[in-house]
XYZ file of C-alpha atoms in Angstrom:
251
model
C 5.365 -16.417 -0.207
C 6.356 -15.486 -3.695
C 8.576 -12.405 -3.694
C 7.263 -9.248 -5.273
C 9.771 -7.584 -7.504
C 10.815 -4.127 -6.348
C 10.993 -1.030 -8.419
C 12.947 -1.005 -11.618
C 14.335 2.468 -11.677
C 15.023 4.464 -14.835
C 17.174 7.170 -13.380
C 17.968 10.670 -14.165
C 17.303 13.923 -14.460
C 15.622 16.487 -12.433
C 17.609 18.445 -10.012
C 19.708 21.075 -8.653
C 18.276 24.414 -9.078
C 14.998 22.615 -9.694
C 16.227 21.512 -13.103
C 16.957 17.952 -12.130
C 14.527 15.143 -11.950
C 14.752 11.470 -11.166
C 12.253 9.844 -13.449
C 9.341 7.978 -11.964
C 10.055 4.578 -10.485
C 8.620 1.881 -12.727
C 7.103 -1.058 -10.877
C 5.796 -4.330 -12.120
C 2.045 -4.016 -12.388
C 0.623 -6.393 -9.788
C -2.938 -7.646 -9.982
C -3.040 -8.084 -6.219
C -1.114 -6.963 -3.185
C 0.612 -9.510 -0.985
C 1.077 -9.325 2.749
C 4.697 -9.706 3.800
C 5.540 -10.674 7.369
C 9.071 -12.045 7.051
C 12.572 -10.633 7.279
C 12.913 -7.846 4.710
C 16.543 -8.837 4.186
C 15.169 -11.889 2.423
C 13.194 -9.675 0.062
C 14.460 -7.654 -2.894
C 12.835 -4.506 -1.510
C 14.618 -4.763 1.823
C 17.934 -5.591 0.183
C 17.679 -2.543 -2.068
C 16.962 -0.278 0.902
C 19.882 -1.811 2.806
C 22.236 -1.008 -0.090
C 20.819 2.495 -0.285
C 21.811 2.887 3.367
C 25.383 1.790 2.604
C 25.672 4.305 -0.248
C 24.217 7.077 1.926
C 26.692 6.213 4.705
C 29.606 6.634 2.307
C 29.531 10.439 2.457
C 28.036 10.622 5.942
C 25.368 13.202 5.127
C 21.888 13.302 3.649
C 20.997 16.342 1.529
C 17.428 17.541 0.996
C 17.128 15.886 -2.413
C 18.476 12.600 -1.079
C 15.966 12.678 1.771
C 13.175 13.318 -0.735
C 14.321 10.418 -2.898
C 14.395 8.106 0.130
C 10.911 9.216 1.171
C 9.456 8.438 -2.259
C 11.290 5.115 -2.413
C 9.855 3.916 0.911
C 6.367 4.993 -0.166
C 6.669 3.457 -3.625
C 7.911 0.088 -2.392
C 5.462 -0.207 0.505
C 2.477 0.628 -1.717
C 2.804 -2.819 -3.287
C 2.026 -4.584 -0.027
C -1.302 -5.148 1.644
C 0.273 -4.076 4.949
C 1.864 -1.012 3.352
C 2.185 1.211 6.436
C 3.807 -1.582 8.415
C 6.259 -2.274 5.585
C 7.094 1.416 5.214
C 8.006 1.687 8.893
C 10.067 -1.498 8.694
C 11.925 -0.169 5.654
C 12.717 3.057 7.496
C 13.987 1.103 10.503
C 16.011 -1.180 8.239
C 17.577 1.819 6.500
C 18.581 3.367 9.831
C 20.079 0.102 11.064
C 21.976 -0.709 7.866
C 23.436 2.781 7.692
C 25.480 2.071 10.818
C 28.040 -0.226 9.216
C 29.498 -1.602 5.976
C 30.286 -4.965 7.572
C 27.482 -6.972 5.947
C 27.409 -5.133 2.619
C 28.789 -7.976 0.515
C 26.456 -10.479 2.178
C 23.506 -8.236 1.247
C 24.789 -8.002 -2.327
C 25.118 -11.777 -2.542
C 21.530 -12.215 -1.346
C 20.288 -9.720 -3.912
C 22.339 -11.364 -6.649
C 20.870 -14.779 -5.822
C 17.354 -13.342 -6.149
C 18.134 -11.598 -9.450
C 20.831 -13.774 -11.013
C 18.682 -14.446 -14.068
C 17.862 -10.778 -14.642
C 20.973 -8.737 -15.446
C 18.898 -5.778 -16.664
C 17.250 -5.441 -13.274
C 20.602 -5.530 -11.481
C 21.962 -2.889 -13.852
C 18.952 -0.663 -13.095
C 19.473 -1.151 -9.363
C 23.103 -0.112 -9.825
C 21.990 2.930 -11.784
C 19.606 3.851 -8.991
C 22.313 3.529 -6.329
C 24.674 5.709 -8.362
C 21.928 8.283 -8.723
C 21.682 8.353 -4.942
C 25.445 8.812 -4.664
C 25.530 11.661 -7.191
C 22.382 13.451 -6.044
C 24.274 15.961 -3.889
C 26.403 16.830 -6.956
C 29.496 15.206 -5.462
C 30.930 11.731 -5.990
C 33.587 11.147 -3.360
C 36.334 8.540 -3.400
C 34.496 6.658 -0.657
C 31.252 6.664 -2.628
C 33.082 5.375 -5.695
C 34.753 2.619 -3.680
C 31.470 1.521 -2.074
C 29.455 1.569 -5.307
C 32.251 -0.256 -7.125
C 32.251 -2.973 -4.466
C 28.467 -3.291 -4.811
C 28.750 -3.404 -8.601
C 31.340 -6.169 -8.461
C 29.288 -8.184 -5.968
C 26.198 -7.859 -8.167
C 28.343 -8.947 -11.114
C 27.717 -5.802 -13.127
C 30.003 -5.555 -16.144
C 32.847 -3.119 -15.559
C 32.100 -1.273 -18.808
C 28.463 -0.795 -17.790
C 29.444 0.519 -14.353
C 31.962 2.977 -15.798
C 29.489 4.089 -18.470
C 26.965 4.982 -15.771
C 29.554 7.028 -13.888
C 30.542 8.897 -17.046
C 26.870 9.640 -17.758
C 26.286 11.105 -14.302
C 29.551 13.057 -14.348
C 28.672 14.576 -17.719
C 25.219 15.560 -16.514
C 26.452 17.272 -13.354
C 29.296 18.944 -15.204
C 26.765 20.433 -17.617
C 24.586 21.543 -14.689
C 27.559 23.232 -13.020
C 28.482 25.050 -16.245
C 24.907 26.263 -16.727
C 24.747 27.478 -13.136
C 28.060 29.338 -13.503
C 26.804 31.118 -16.630
C 23.527 32.001 -14.909
C 25.314 33.388 -11.850
C 27.662 35.431 -14.002
C 24.634 36.955 -15.721
C 22.942 37.591 -12.360
C 25.927 39.587 -11.073
C 25.962 41.519 -14.327
C 22.273 42.413 -13.919
C 22.927 43.654 -10.373
C 25.949 45.629 -11.597
C 27.997 43.751 -9.012
C 31.084 41.564 -8.810
C 31.274 38.012 -7.550
C 33.702 39.068 -4.794
C 31.468 41.914 -3.529
C 30.420 41.373 0.067
C 26.765 40.913 1.009
C 26.351 44.521 2.134
C 27.602 45.844 -1.207
C 25.380 43.443 -3.069
C 22.328 44.555 -1.073
C 23.193 48.225 -1.621
C 23.463 47.710 -5.384
C 20.193 45.814 -5.418
C 18.307 48.570 -3.590
C 19.779 51.228 -5.833
C 18.623 49.371 -8.951
C 15.150 48.800 -7.510
C 14.747 52.539 -6.915
C 16.038 53.285 -10.398
C 13.710 50.871 -12.201
C 10.638 50.652 -9.953
C 7.591 51.210 -12.218
C 5.790 53.349 -9.591
C 8.725 55.760 -9.479
C 9.007 55.765 -13.268
C 5.265 56.409 -13.549
C 5.518 59.319 -11.093
C 8.094 60.905 -13.364
C 5.517 61.065 -16.147
C 7.025 58.322 -18.301
C 5.081 56.713 -21.152
C 3.404 53.312 -20.736
C 6.063 51.622 -22.879
C 8.813 52.837 -20.556
C 6.803 51.766 -17.501
C 6.369 48.273 -18.998
C 10.102 48.030 -19.649
C 10.805 49.118 -16.067
C 8.458 46.424 -14.750
C 10.266 43.793 -16.809
C 13.656 45.074 -15.657
C 12.600 45.042 -11.998
C 11.511 41.414 -12.301
C 14.888 40.572 -13.826
C 16.671 42.374 -10.967
C 14.637 40.518 -8.324
C 15.279 37.125 -9.957
C 19.012 37.841 -10.178
C 19.152 38.897 -6.536
C 17.282 35.771 -5.391
C 19.606 33.532 -7.416
C 22.716 35.083 -5.873
C 21.241 34.981 -2.356
C 20.464 31.287 -2.787
C 23.979 30.606 -4.056
C 25.495 32.486 -1.111
C 23.114 31.016 1.415
C 21.807 34.390 2.586
């Protein structure tokens, strides 16, 4: 059976703090859906999922965003088969199996290269997608770099292209980290607190500010409507700052 081409992924940007987004997976528009019954490791879709498993194994943990990306990938790929639910379950099982070891990683890369040897752009997009998976938890460990570099070499991705992708992701996450730091600094300022205040102090400051700026209390003091409106706005700002800090602290 003629192989269906998998997704060509244009990666980047939606995430962390809900400001990051991986752009929609772009698939070849098929006029009909095929039924696939063979070994998925002989299919581009299965080989991609197997390499995803190797990249995920590199840091030994799966964050919420990574899990969401995997979920959408399985759904997106399987939707292009007549037996979509069967394929989805097989992809999940394949992912779990291939995450156990790196032993066959180069063999998988060689199979994928043989299927895509005349389409460098597709291989570069696959590499971009795998790097996105590696970076999605905002960390790019030495192990992840080693594994993705081995995959890149096996897929015969140009070194300059591989390094350019890494620089792009590093720049993006560095910018995200800087923006988050500035936002947190502002949040502590709004709560009239310090970053090294303990949780009890933070909560005490928050409650004090809520009492000071609550519009019902302000209204009961006979304040004008303009002052009440300002208090309402300030209270919203206080609540947003408190939620941001709580999320950062994990409380």
